[in-house]
Amino acid sequence: MAAHAPGGPDVRDLARLPKVHLHVHLESTIRPDTLRGLGVSPPAGPVTFAGFRAFGDFNAAIREAPRRPADFARLAREFCADEAAQGTRYAEVMFTAAAHGERLGDPEMPLRAVLDGLAEGRAEYGIECRLLLDHSRRRSVERAWRTLRLAEKYAPEVAGIGLAGDEAYPAAPFAEVCTAARAAGLHVVHHAGESAGPASIREAISAGRTERLGHGIRVLDDPELVAEVRERGIALEVCPSSNVALGLVPSLAEHSLPRLRAAGLAVTVSTDIPVVTGTSLTAELSGVRAAFGWDDAAMAELNHAAIDASFAPEHTRRRLHEETARWLAAG
């Protein structure tokens, strides 16, 4: 694959690429000014952590900031505005609905408000978004069932559910919830293979019935698992800047992203926690292009992979493939 120097005359504007964003936590997209208005000081700049637990402790205050329906609706609406401004056409955004409902004593209010905000954002900015309701592995199976019931009630705007949080906690206790979700026609996507190794990926596939891997970068530790993930066509939602911020990868230049692609895996790029990394999807892709010297065809391939891995309707996927091809052909 030929590489072109960033900034050269044949390097296309990534802001114009009709991007698909598959791995981003809504609570981690709050604008700094919005966060201040909710009484929380935003990070002064990109932050790094000594592992996942340190990040979780830092992130708790941010997650607890929204309290009123207007807060959640604003968060969703501003997410749409910010994504649309950088050329994102379709996003699947994670939201910990059941946890917020318990925290605020109203099981459905946070989810209803977020869906209202996403609907307003779609009408105003033309971006299509669907929710994935995540559940921390550290929390109870009972809460996971409540997450599933919320997803069932608010489908298809809610596309599915998945496990997030500290991968030191197993996925196996949630196997029945995941099976029930698939039986209900919902999608299932788990975080795995980020802070934990190949065993977490195997468990996400077997017990968790995952359709994609949130992160999945540790798959390379097991060649047999690489072959299985490749043969199953399970896409990876790779978030390079987040991996660096959490201390899981020393630097972007040392990220395994090129090796994941070279292994023939379906690889996509997302931001995960942009309020922490200070990185938009366009900036993430620009950093990847610069770090690895990838040409525009490679950037289009990443976007085509994200389109294929998405849970968007067929007509949306077809349109996005066509728009991506036109971006590359524009020269």
mmCIF file of C-alpha atoms in Angstrom:
data_model
loop_
_atom_site.group_PDB
_atom_site.id
_atom_site.type_symbol
_atom_site.label_atom_id
_atom_site.label_comp_id
_atom_site.label_asym_id
_atom_site.label_seq_id
_atom_site.Cartn_x
_atom_site.Cartn_y
_atom_site.Cartn_z
ATOM 1 C CA MET A 1 0.000 0.000 0.000
ATOM 2 C CA ALA A 2 1.458 3.312 -1.027
ATOM 3 C CA ALA A 3 1.880 6.003 1.588
ATOM 4 C CA HIS A 4 1.745 9.737 1.081
ATOM 5 C CA ALA A 5 3.215 12.341 3.365
ATOM 6 C CA PRO A 6 0.574 14.063 5.515
ATOM 7 C CA GLY A 7 -0.219 17.447 4.080
ATOM 8 C CA GLY A 8 0.738 16.484 0.529
ATOM 9 C CA PRO A 9 -1.418 17.567 -2.407
ATOM 10 C CA ASP A 10 -3.127 14.163 -2.717
ATOM 11 C CA VAL A 11 -4.136 13.912 0.937
ATOM 12 C CA ARG A 12 -7.889 14.347 1.197
ATOM 13 C CA ASP A 13 -9.638 16.225 3.969
ATOM 14 C CA LEU A 14 -10.665 13.704 6.631
ATOM 15 C CA ALA A 15 -13.345 16.092 7.865
ATOM 16 C CA ARG A 16 -15.097 15.422 4.556
ATOM 17 C CA LEU A 17 -14.865 11.647 4.873
ATOM 18 C CA PRO A 18 -18.436 10.431 5.660
ATOM 19 C CA LYS A 19 -17.344 8.835 8.900
ATOM 20 C CA VAL A 20 -18.917 6.086 10.978
ATOM 21 C CA HIS A 21 -18.217 6.183 14.731
ATOM 22 C CA LEU A 22 -18.787 2.866 16.515
ATOM 23 C CA HIS A 23 -17.181 3.129 19.955
ATOM 24 C CA VAL A 24 -17.812 6.233 22.031
ATOM 25 C CA HIS A 25 -19.337 6.693 25.484
ATOM 26 C CA LEU A 26 -21.900 9.479 25.583
ATOM 27 C CA GLU A 27 -20.946 10.468 29.123
ATOM 28 C CA SER A 28 -17.371 10.942 27.888
ATOM 29 C CA THR A 29 -18.298 13.411 25.149
ATOM 30 C CA ILE A 30 -19.469 16.279 27.363
ATOM 31 C CA ARG A 31 -18.210 19.643 26.144
ATOM 32 C CA PRO A 32 -15.938 21.406 28.658
ATOM 33 C CA ASP A 33 -18.312 24.382 28.963
ATOM 34 C CA THR A 34 -21.266 22.071 29.498
ATOM 35 C CA LEU A 35 -19.335 20.170 32.138
ATOM 36 C CA ARG A 36 -18.517 23.409 33.945
ATOM 37 C CA GLY A 37 -22.202 24.343 33.821
ATOM 38 C CA LEU A 38 -22.970 21.058 35.537
ATOM 39 C CA GLY A 39 -20.536 21.892 38.324
ATOM 40 C CA VAL A 40 -17.572 19.742 37.302
ATOM 41 C CA SER A 41 -14.141 20.995 36.244
ATOM 42 C CA PRO A 42 -13.155 19.477 32.885
ATOM 43 C CA PRO A 43 -9.689 18.048 32.279
ATOM 44 C CA ALA A 44 -7.178 20.781 31.519
ATOM 45 C CA GLY A 45 -5.917 18.765 28.546
ATOM 46 C CA PRO A 46 -5.271 15.169 27.508
ATOM 47 C CA VAL A 47 -4.887 13.003 30.617
ATOM 48 C CA THR A 48 -2.958 9.775 31.111
ATOM 49 C CA PHE A 49 -3.645 7.106 33.729
ATOM 50 C CA ALA A 50 -1.839 4.232 35.376
ATOM 51 C CA GLY A 51 -4.353 1.630 34.248
ATOM 52 C CA PHE A 52 -8.104 1.260 33.933
ATOM 53 C CA ARG A 53 -8.991 1.609 37.630
ATOM 54 C CA ALA A 54 -7.372 5.035 37.857
ATOM 55 C CA PHE A 55 -9.380 6.118 34.830
ATOM 56 C CA GLY A 56 -12.598 4.772 36.363
ATOM 57 C CA ASP A 57 -12.080 6.794 39.528
ATOM 58 C CA PHE A 58 -11.386 9.945 37.498
ATOM 59 C CA ASN A 59 -14.391 9.372 35.261
ATOM 60 C CA ALA A 60 -16.898 8.914 38.090
ATOM 61 C CA ALA A 61 -17.377 12.634 38.702
ATOM 62 C CA ILE A 62 -17.978 13.284 35.012
ATOM 63 C CA ARG A 63 -20.550 10.501 34.759
ATOM 64 C CA GLU A 64 -22.455 11.835 37.769
ATOM 65 C CA ALA A 65 -22.692 15.393 36.467
ATOM 66 C CA PRO A 66 -25.948 15.180 34.448
ATOM 67 C CA ARG A 67 -29.023 14.967 36.692
ATOM 68 C CA ARG A 68 -32.054 16.536 34.991
ATOM 69 C CA PRO A 69 -33.815 15.489 31.781
ATOM 70 C CA ALA A 70 -32.545 18.709 30.193
ATOM 71 C CA ASP A 71 -28.964 17.741 31.069
ATOM 72 C CA PHE A 72 -29.201 14.388 29.317
ATOM 73 C CA ALA A 73 -31.019 15.812 26.307
ATOM 74 C CA ARG A 74 -28.406 18.561 25.968
ATOM 75 C CA LEU A 75 -25.601 16.010 26.154
ATOM 76 C CA ALA A 76 -27.118 14.004 23.304
ATOM 77 C CA ARG A 77 -27.949 17.039 21.183
ATOM 78 C CA GLU A 78 -24.437 18.474 21.547
ATOM 79 C CA PHE A 79 -22.943 15.087 20.692
ATOM 80 C CA CYS A 80 -24.861 15.177 17.416
ATOM 81 C CA ALA A 81 -23.743 18.726 16.693
ATOM 82 C CA ASP A 82 -20.086 17.987 17.381
ATOM 83 C CA GLU A 83 -20.040 14.769 15.370
ATOM 84 C CA ALA A 84 -21.867 16.300 12.415
ATOM 85 C CA ALA A 85 -19.474 19.268 12.403
ATOM 86 C CA GLN A 86 -16.554 16.930 11.754
ATOM 87 C CA GLY A 87 -18.291 14.915 9.071
ATOM 88 C CA THR A 88 -19.614 11.931 11.011
ATOM 89 C CA ARG A 89 -22.713 10.607 9.256
ATOM 90 C CA TYR A 90 -23.609 7.691 11.521
ATOM 91 C CA ALA A 91 -22.746 6.864 15.149
ATOM 92 C CA GLU A 92 -23.473 4.139 17.647
ATOM 93 C CA VAL A 93 -23.006 5.672 21.063
ATOM 94 C CA MET A 94 -22.883 3.874 24.401
ATOM 95 C CA PHE A 95 -24.922 5.012 27.384
ATOM 96 C CA THR A 96 -25.165 3.469 30.864
ATOM 97 C CA ALA A 97 -28.900 3.999 31.130
ATOM 98 C CA ALA A 98 -29.783 1.679 34.030
ATOM 99 C CA ALA A 99 -27.038 3.056 36.259
ATOM 100 C CA HIS A 100 -28.176 6.647 35.712
ATOM 101 C CA GLY A 101 -31.780 5.632 36.327
ATOM 102 C CA GLU A 102 -30.873 4.038 39.646
ATOM 103 C CA ARG A 103 -28.700 6.988 40.642
ATOM 104 C CA LEU A 104 -31.517 9.468 40.026
ATOM 105 C CA GLY A 105 -34.459 7.359 41.189
ATOM 106 C CA ASP A 106 -36.207 7.319 37.812
ATOM 107 C CA PRO A 107 -35.404 4.161 35.812
ATOM 108 C CA GLU A 108 -36.374 5.481 32.377
ATOM 109 C CA MET A 109 -35.887 9.238 32.534
ATOM 110 C CA PRO A 110 -32.198 9.412 31.506
ATOM 111 C CA LEU A 111 -32.743 7.135 28.508
ATOM 112 C CA ARG A 112 -35.890 8.931 27.374
ATOM 113 C CA ALA A 113 -34.116 12.283 27.619
ATOM 114 C CA VAL A 114 -31.094 11.059 25.664
ATOM 115 C CA LEU A 115 -33.328 9.664 22.931
ATOM 116 C CA ASP A 116 -35.156 12.995 22.764
ATOM 117 C CA GLY A 117 -31.826 14.788 22.398
ATOM 118 C CA LEU A 118 -30.647 12.416 19.673
ATOM 119 C CA ALA A 119 -33.899 12.914 17.792
ATOM 120 C CA GLU A 120 -33.468 16.683 18.011
ATOM 121 C CA GLY A 121 -29.865 16.338 16.869
ATOM 122 C CA ARG A 122 -30.826 14.222 13.890
ATOM 123 C CA ALA A 123 -33.501 16.706 12.835
ATOM 124 C CA GLU A 124 -31.130 19.663 13.151
ATOM 125 C CA TYR A 125 -27.818 18.211 11.981
ATOM 126 C CA GLY A 126 -28.761 15.256 9.786
ATOM 127 C CA ILE A 127 -26.685 12.694 11.674
ATOM 128 C CA GLU A 128 -28.093 9.236 12.358
ATOM 129 C CA CYS A 129 -27.365 7.829 15.826
ATOM 130 C CA ARG A 130 -28.354 4.666 17.649
ATOM 131 C CA LEU A 131 -27.715 3.744 21.264
ATOM 132 C CA LEU A 132 -25.974 0.751 22.787
ATOM 133 C CA LEU A 133 -26.735 0.385 26.494
ATOM 134 C CA ASP A 134 -23.634 -0.686 28.368
ATOM 135 C CA HIS A 135 -23.350 -2.374 31.742
ATOM 136 C CA SER A 136 -20.316 -2.501 34.007
ATOM 137 C CA ARG A 137 -18.933 -5.972 34.617
ATOM 138 C CA ARG A 138 -18.496 -4.942 38.264
ATOM 139 C CA ARG A 139 -22.230 -4.467 38.738
ATOM 140 C CA SER A 140 -25.024 -6.937 39.351
ATOM 141 C CA VAL A 141 -26.645 -9.328 36.948
ATOM 142 C CA GLU A 142 -29.971 -7.883 38.097
ATOM 143 C CA ARG A 143 -28.992 -4.473 36.755
ATOM 144 C CA ALA A 144 -27.939 -6.122 33.482
ATOM 145 C CA TRP A 145 -31.452 -7.557 33.166
ATOM 146 C CA ARG A 146 -32.864 -4.067 33.739
ATOM 147 C CA THR A 147 -30.569 -2.790 31.002
ATOM 148 C CA LEU A 148 -31.940 -5.438 28.664
ATOM 149 C CA ARG A 149 -35.540 -4.532 29.476
ATOM 150 C CA LEU A 150 -34.828 -0.878 28.705
ATOM 151 C CA ALA A 151 -33.226 -1.865 25.402
ATOM 152 C CA GLU A 152 -36.212 -4.013 24.466
ATOM 153 C CA LYS A 153 -38.672 -1.256 25.300
ATOM 154 C CA TYR A 154 -36.851 1.454 23.364
ATOM 155 C CA ALA A 155 -35.701 -0.528 20.329
ATOM 156 C CA PRO A 156 -34.929 0.155 17.521
ATOM 157 C CA GLU A 157 -33.512 3.512 18.650
ATOM 158 C CA VAL A 158 -31.617 1.355 21.113
ATOM 159 C CA ALA A 159 -29.745 -1.153 18.980
ATOM 160 C CA GLY A 160 -28.356 -3.418 21.674
ATOM 161 C CA ILE A 161 -26.476 -3.927 24.923
ATOM 162 C CA GLY A 162 -22.973 -4.826 26.037
ATOM 163 C CA LEU A 163 -20.523 -5.203 28.890
ATOM 164 C CA ALA A 164 -18.038 -2.447 29.670
ATOM 165 C CA GLY A 165 -15.813 -1.541 32.574
ATOM 166 C CA ASP A 166 -12.953 -3.389 34.238
ATOM 167 C CA GLU A 167 -12.173 -6.536 32.247
ATOM 168 C CA ALA A 168 -10.731 -8.194 35.359
ATOM 169 C CA TYR A 169 -14.373 -9.046 36.098
ATOM 170 C CA PRO A 170 -15.760 -11.966 34.065
ATOM 171 C CA ALA A 171 -18.438 -11.908 31.404
ATOM 172 C CA ALA A 172 -19.715 -15.414 32.140
ATOM 173 C CA PRO A 173 -22.242 -14.365 34.839
ATOM 174 C CA PHE A 174 -24.082 -12.358 32.178
ATOM 175 C CA ALA A 175 -24.388 -15.179 29.636
ATOM 176 C CA GLU A 176 -28.158 -15.607 30.059
ATOM 177 C CA VAL A 177 -28.737 -11.874 29.627
ATOM 178 C CA CYS A 178 -26.720 -11.891 26.410
ATOM 179 C CA THR A 179 -28.563 -14.923 25.061
ATOM 180 C CA ALA A 180 -31.894 -13.274 25.851
ATOM 181 C CA ALA A 181 -30.774 -10.087 24.093
ATOM 182 C CA ARG A 182 -29.895 -11.931 20.914
ATOM 183 C CA ALA A 183 -33.198 -13.839 21.086
ATOM 184 C CA ALA A 184 -35.014 -10.499 21.351
ATOM 185 C CA GLY A 185 -33.365 -9.300 18.148
ATOM 186 C CA LEU A 186 -30.973 -6.927 19.887
ATOM 187 C CA HIS A 187 -27.274 -6.651 19.126
ATOM 188 C CA VAL A 188 -24.566 -7.492 21.652
ATOM 189 C CA VAL A 189 -21.149 -5.801 21.807
ATOM 190 C CA HIS A 190 -18.695 -6.211 24.675
ATOM 191 C CA HIS A 191 -15.484 -4.512 25.707
ATOM 192 C CA ALA A 192 -12.778 -7.191 25.731
ATOM 193 C CA GLY A 193 -9.102 -7.626 25.013
ATOM 194 C CA GLU A 194 -8.167 -4.121 26.104
ATOM 195 C CA SER A 195 -6.806 -4.294 29.651
ATOM 196 C CA ALA A 196 -7.258 -8.083 29.822
ATOM 197 C CA GLY A 197 -5.836 -10.716 27.512
ATOM 198 C CA PRO A 198 -7.144 -13.223 24.973
ATOM 199 C CA ALA A 199 -9.190 -15.093 27.587
ATOM 200 C CA SER A 200 -11.479 -12.076 27.918
ATOM 201 C CA ILE A 201 -12.040 -12.114 24.157
ATOM 202 C CA ARG A 202 -12.816 -15.824 24.114
ATOM 203 C CA GLU A 203 -15.319 -15.348 26.939
ATOM 204 C CA ALA A 204 -16.938 -12.387 25.177
ATOM 205 C CA ILE A 205 -17.409 -14.544 22.096
ATOM 206 C CA SER A 206 -18.587 -17.738 23.801
ATOM 207 C CA ALA A 207 -20.503 -16.750 26.932
ATOM 208 C CA GLY A 208 -21.149 -13.176 25.797
ATOM 209 C CA ARG A 209 -22.105 -13.861 22.159
ATOM 210 C CA THR A 210 -20.504 -10.586 21.119
ATOM 211 C CA GLU A 211 -20.851 -9.390 17.522
ATOM 212 C CA ARG A 212 -17.970 -6.917 17.717
ATOM 213 C CA LEU A 213 -15.067 -6.406 20.093
ATOM 214 C CA GLY A 214 -14.836 -3.131 21.949
ATOM 215 C CA HIS A 215 -11.067 -2.587 21.626
ATOM 216 C CA GLY A 216 -9.868 -6.200 21.186
ATOM 217 C CA ILE A 217 -6.227 -5.194 20.755
ATOM 218 C CA ARG A 218 -4.907 -8.098 22.857
ATOM 219 C CA VAL A 219 -6.159 -10.591 20.265
ATOM 220 C CA LEU A 220 -2.642 -10.535 18.804
ATOM 221 C CA ASP A 221 -1.370 -12.322 21.912
ATOM 222 C CA ASP A 222 -2.944 -15.556 20.620
ATOM 223 C CA PRO A 223 -2.465 -16.520 16.933
ATOM 224 C CA GLU A 224 -5.242 -19.131 17.096
ATOM 225 C CA LEU A 225 -7.634 -16.501 18.407
ATOM 226 C CA VAL A 226 -6.612 -14.124 15.625
ATOM 227 C CA ALA A 227 -7.630 -16.781 13.109
ATOM 228 C CA GLU A 228 -10.946 -17.396 14.878
ATOM 229 C CA VAL A 229 -11.860 -13.715 15.095
ATOM 230 C CA ARG A 230 -10.898 -13.240 11.455
ATOM 231 C CA GLU A 231 -12.918 -16.263 10.288
ATOM 232 C CA ARG A 232 -15.944 -15.181 12.297
ATOM 233 C CA GLY A 233 -15.712 -11.690 10.820
ATOM 234 C CA ILE A 234 -15.834 -10.062 14.256
ATOM 235 C CA ALA A 235 -14.816 -6.434 13.868
ATOM 236 C CA LEU A 236 -12.554 -4.612 16.316
ATOM 237 C CA GLU A 237 -13.440 -1.139 17.596
ATOM 238 C CA VAL A 238 -9.911 0.195 18.080
ATOM 239 C CA CYS A 239 -9.467 3.444 20.026
ATOM 240 C CA PRO A 240 -5.755 4.319 19.816
ATOM 241 C CA SER A 241 -5.673 7.573 21.810
ATOM 242 C CA SER A 242 -7.744 6.006 24.576
ATOM 243 C CA ASN A 243 -5.371 3.034 24.750
ATOM 244 C CA VAL A 244 -2.460 5.445 25.170
ATOM 245 C CA ALA A 245 -4.297 7.557 27.772
ATOM 246 C CA LEU A 246 -5.069 4.471 29.867
ATOM 247 C CA GLY A 247 -1.423 3.437 29.826
ATOM 248 C CA LEU A 248 -2.111 0.294 27.811
ATOM 249 C CA VAL A 249 0.043 1.375 24.854
ATOM 250 C CA PRO A 250 3.192 3.517 25.271
ATOM 251 C CA SER A 251 2.460 5.825 22.337
ATOM 252 C CA LEU A 252 0.418 6.103 19.176
ATOM 253 C CA ALA A 253 3.486 5.242 17.092
ATOM 254 C CA GLU A 254 3.817 1.962 19.037
ATOM 255 C CA HIS A 255 0.156 0.992 18.696
ATOM 256 C CA SER A 256 -0.655 -2.436 17.254
ATOM 257 C CA LEU A 257 -3.153 -1.007 14.758
ATOM 258 C CA PRO A 258 -0.966 -1.773 11.710
ATOM 259 C CA ARG A 259 -0.396 -5.346 12.881
ATOM 260 C CA LEU A 260 -4.125 -5.849 13.460
ATOM 261 C CA ARG A 261 -4.829 -4.774 9.887
ATOM 262 C CA ALA A 262 -1.940 -6.854 8.541
ATOM 263 C CA ALA A 263 -3.463 -9.901 10.254
ATOM 264 C CA GLY A 264 -6.525 -9.526 8.043
ATOM 265 C CA LEU A 265 -8.851 -8.515 10.867
ATOM 266 C CA ALA A 266 -11.812 -6.188 10.373
ATOM 267 C CA VAL A 267 -10.453 -3.048 12.016
ATOM 268 C CA THR A 268 -12.321 0.189 12.726
ATOM 269 C CA VAL A 269 -11.172 3.363 14.511
ATOM 270 C CA SER A 270 -13.102 5.271 17.189
ATOM 271 C CA THR A 271 -12.432 7.692 20.059
ATOM 272 C CA ASP A 272 -13.966 5.999 23.156
ATOM 273 C CA ILE A 273 -13.495 8.817 25.711
ATOM 274 C CA PRO A 274 -12.922 12.106 23.845
ATOM 275 C CA VAL A 275 -13.495 14.321 26.897
ATOM 276 C CA VAL A 276 -10.396 12.697 28.406
ATOM 277 C CA THR A 277 -8.195 12.424 25.325
ATOM 278 C CA GLY A 278 -9.264 15.711 23.738
ATOM 279 C CA THR A 279 -9.503 13.826 20.445
ATOM 280 C CA SER A 280 -12.309 13.976 17.903
ATOM 281 C CA LEU A 281 -12.838 11.191 15.374
ATOM 282 C CA THR A 282 -11.321 13.343 12.633
ATOM 283 C CA ALA A 283 -8.293 14.056 14.827
ATOM 284 C CA GLU A 284 -8.008 10.374 15.728
ATOM 285 C CA LEU A 285 -7.918 9.387 12.068
ATOM 286 C CA SER A 286 -5.489 12.203 11.268
ATOM 287 C CA GLY A 287 -3.164 10.977 14.005
ATOM 288 C CA VAL A 288 -3.342 7.439 12.701
ATOM 289 C CA ARG A 289 -2.626 8.582 9.155
ATOM 290 C CA ALA A 290 0.392 10.589 10.300
ATOM 291 C CA ALA A 291 1.757 7.903 12.639
ATOM 292 C CA PHE A 292 1.672 5.091 10.109
ATOM 293 C CA GLY A 293 2.001 6.939 6.813
ATOM 294 C CA TRP A 294 -1.252 5.525 5.502
ATOM 295 C CA ASP A 295 -2.670 6.842 2.270
ATOM 296 C CA ASP A 296 -6.233 7.915 1.597
ATOM 297 C CA ALA A 297 -7.165 4.458 0.317
ATOM 298 C CA ALA A 298 -6.277 3.057 3.740
ATOM 299 C CA MET A 299 -8.418 5.682 5.453
ATOM 300 C CA ALA A 300 -11.322 4.806 3.157
ATOM 301 C CA GLU A 301 -10.806 1.120 3.984
ATOM 302 C CA LEU A 302 -11.104 1.870 7.698
ATOM 303 C CA ASN A 303 -14.371 3.684 7.070
ATOM 304 C CA HIS A 304 -15.734 0.926 4.820
ATOM 305 C CA ALA A 305 -14.921 -1.553 7.610
ATOM 306 C CA ALA A 306 -16.826 0.582 10.115
ATOM 307 C CA ILE A 307 -19.824 0.781 7.781
ATOM 308 C CA ASP A 308 -19.837 -3.002 7.342
ATOM 309 C CA ALA A 309 -19.522 -3.560 11.101
ATOM 310 C CA SER A 310 -22.272 -1.096 11.997
ATOM 311 C CA PHE A 311 -25.838 -1.975 12.885
ATOM 312 C CA ALA A 312 -27.161 0.661 10.507
ATOM 313 C CA PRO A 313 -30.022 -0.231 8.155
ATOM 314 C CA GLU A 314 -28.956 -1.631 4.809
ATOM 315 C CA HIS A 315 -29.947 1.519 2.919
ATOM 316 C CA THR A 316 -27.791 3.619 5.263
ATOM 317 C CA ARG A 317 -24.795 1.326 4.828
ATOM 318 C CA ARG A 318 -25.176 1.364 1.063
ATOM 319 C CA ARG A 319 -25.323 5.177 0.991
ATOM 320 C CA LEU A 320 -22.280 5.520 3.237
ATOM 321 C CA HIS A 321 -20.259 3.103 1.113
ATOM 322 C CA GLU A 322 -21.134 5.164 -1.966
ATOM 323 C CA GLU A 323 -20.237 8.441 -0.245
ATOM 324 C CA THR A 324 -16.926 7.011 0.963
ATOM 325 C CA ALA A 325 -16.078 5.851 -2.546
ATOM 326 C CA ARG A 326 -16.859 9.333 -3.874
ATOM 327 C CA TRP A 327 -14.608 10.895 -1.217
ATOM 328 C CA LEU A 328 -11.733 8.712 -2.375
ATOM 329 C CA ALA A 329 -12.431 9.291 -6.066
ATOM 330 C CA ALA A 330 -12.567 13.065 -5.663
ATOM 331 C CA GLY A 331 -8.774 13.322 -5.718
#
